[in-house]
GROMACS .gro file of C-alpha atoms in nm:
model
  110
    1MET     CA    1  -2.590  -0.629  -0.567
    2GLY     CA    2  -2.673  -0.994  -0.609
    3ASP     CA    3  -2.914  -1.076  -0.332
    4GLY     CA    4  -3.249  -0.993  -0.489
    5PRO     CA    5  -3.549  -1.156  -0.653
    6GLY     CA    6  -3.351  -1.248  -0.965
    7SER     CA    7  -3.073  -1.419  -0.768
    8ALA     CA    8  -3.053  -1.757  -0.594
    9GLU     CA    9  -2.948  -1.773  -0.229
   10ALA     CA   10  -2.674  -2.014  -0.339
   11VAL     CA   11  -2.579  -2.217  -0.642
   12ILE     CA   12  -2.389  -2.544  -0.617
   13HIS     CA   13  -2.202  -2.668  -0.922
   14ASP     CA   14  -1.936  -2.938  -0.935
   15HIS     CA   15  -1.897  -2.936  -0.553
   16VAL     CA   16  -1.846  -2.560  -0.539
   17VAL     CA   17  -2.092  -2.329  -0.361
   18TYR     CA   18  -2.143  -1.981  -0.504
   19LEU     CA   19  -2.314  -1.715  -0.293
   20PRO     CA   20  -2.434  -1.382  -0.432
   21VAL     CA   21  -2.316  -1.055  -0.282
   22ILE     CA   22  -2.476  -1.052   0.062
   23THR     CA   23  -2.561  -0.721   0.227
   24ALA     CA   24  -2.712  -0.658   0.569
   25PRO     CA   25  -3.088  -0.711   0.589
   26VAL     CA   26  -3.111  -0.404   0.817
   27TYR     CA   27  -2.906  -0.101   0.718
   28THR     CA   28  -2.778   0.022   1.052
   29PRO     CA   29  -2.563   0.334   1.045
   30SER     CA   30  -2.277   0.128   1.189
   31VAL     CA   31  -2.037  -0.053   0.953
   32THR     CA   32  -1.970  -0.294   1.240
   33GLY     CA   33  -2.342  -0.372   1.269
   34GLN     CA   34  -2.380  -0.428   0.896
   35THR     CA   35  -2.064  -0.641   0.881
   36GLN     CA   36  -2.188  -0.864   1.164
   37GLN     CA   37  -2.521  -0.917   0.988
   38VAL     CA   38  -2.340  -1.008   0.665
   39LEU     CA   39  -2.108  -1.255   0.840
   40ASP     CA   40  -2.404  -1.417   1.019
   41ALA     CA   41  -2.587  -1.450   0.685
   42ILE     CA   42  -2.281  -1.607   0.522
   43ASP     CA   43  -2.256  -1.863   0.805
   44ALA     CA   44  -2.625  -1.948   0.765
   45ARG     CA   45  -2.616  -1.979   0.385
   46LEU     CA   46  -2.301  -2.187   0.384
   47ALA     CA   47  -2.450  -2.418   0.648
   48ALA     CA   48  -2.770  -2.452   0.442
   49ALA     CA   49  -2.552  -2.552   0.145
   50GLY     CA   50  -2.371  -2.814   0.356
   51THR     CA   51  -2.043  -2.631   0.404
   52SER     CA   52  -1.886  -2.363   0.625
   53LYS     CA   53  -1.651  -2.067   0.632
   54ASN     CA   54  -1.367  -2.314   0.683
   55ARG     CA   55  -1.417  -2.424   0.320
   56MET     CA   56  -1.417  -2.076   0.163
   57LEU     CA   57  -1.201  -2.052  -0.147
   58SER     CA   58  -1.251  -1.694  -0.260
   59VAL     CA   59  -1.416  -1.387  -0.111
   60THR     CA   60  -1.487  -1.046  -0.259
   61VAL     CA   61  -1.562  -0.771  -0.008
   62PHE     CA   62  -1.739  -0.456  -0.127
   63VAL     CA   63  -1.752  -0.138   0.080
   64SER     CA   64  -1.920   0.185  -0.018
   65ASP     CA   65  -1.634   0.396   0.119
   66ALA     CA   66  -1.266   0.303   0.168
   67ARG     CA   67  -1.279   0.459   0.515
   68PHE     CA   68  -1.501   0.165   0.621
   69LEU     CA   69  -1.231  -0.098   0.561
   70ASP     CA   70  -1.066  -0.073   0.904
   71GLU     CA   71  -1.399  -0.106   1.085
   72MET     CA   72  -1.501  -0.400   0.866
   73HIS     CA   73  -1.163  -0.567   0.924
   74ALA     CA   74  -1.207  -0.551   1.302
   75LEU     CA   75  -1.482  -0.815   1.270
   76TRP     CA   76  -1.358  -0.989   0.956
   77ASP     CA   77  -1.018  -1.072   1.107
   78GLN     CA   78  -1.186  -1.237   1.408
   79TRP     CA   79  -1.437  -1.429   1.193
   80VAL     CA   80  -1.228  -1.560   0.901
   81PRO     CA   81  -1.042  -1.890   0.963
   82TRP     CA   82  -0.692  -1.764   1.042
   83HIS     CA   83  -0.529  -2.103   0.974
   84ASP     CA   84  -0.664  -2.135   0.619
   85PRO     CA   85  -0.804  -1.803   0.493
   86PRO     CA   86  -0.958  -1.768   0.147
   87VAL     CA   87  -0.823  -1.556  -0.134
   88CYS     CA   88  -0.972  -1.214  -0.064
   89THR     CA   89  -1.032  -0.914  -0.287
   90GLU     CA   90  -1.158  -0.583  -0.151
   91LEU     CA   91  -1.332  -0.325  -0.368
   92VAL     CA   92  -1.482   0.016  -0.310
   93ALA     CA   93  -1.809   0.029  -0.503
   94LYS     CA   94  -2.137   0.209  -0.523
   95MET     CA   95  -2.367  -0.016  -0.324
   96ALA     CA   96  -2.721  -0.110  -0.409
   97PRO     CA   97  -2.960  -0.089  -0.240
   98GLU     CA   98  -2.889   0.253  -0.098
   99GLY     CA   99  -2.786   0.232   0.267
  100ALA     CA  100  -2.570  -0.077   0.225
  101LYS     CA  101  -2.214  -0.013   0.339
  102VAL     CA  102  -2.071  -0.365   0.322
  103GLY     CA  103  -2.133  -0.657   0.088
  104VAL     CA  104  -1.953  -0.990   0.063
  105GLN     CA  105  -1.956  -1.253  -0.210
  106VAL     CA  106  -1.827  -1.602  -0.128
  107ILE     CA  107  -1.718  -1.906  -0.324
  108ALA     CA  108  -1.666  -2.218  -0.111
  109ALA     CA  109  -1.597  -2.585  -0.154
  110GLU     CA  110  -1.896  -2.806  -0.074
   0.00000   0.00000   0.00000
């Protein structure tokens, strides 16, 4: 999903930053561990693009099993800006590469 050799790390167009689906670089068995890696990667990519999670407009969260949503939310709810959260869609999807349990795609204002 998204974050491979045929995908940019970020695209900026008309002051909007588009990130691909980001999955954990190390597929730990823990959903919490994978979620933390994804959130750290989002912070880093948004910073490299000159923005931050406080400017997120839309987020799509992918999990490989609906039973992972509660565990993912334990970190997500602490990380996402509570005062101005983005629009968020959650989907259960077959993840690629195999071993990925959580993926997140972000659109943010520059």
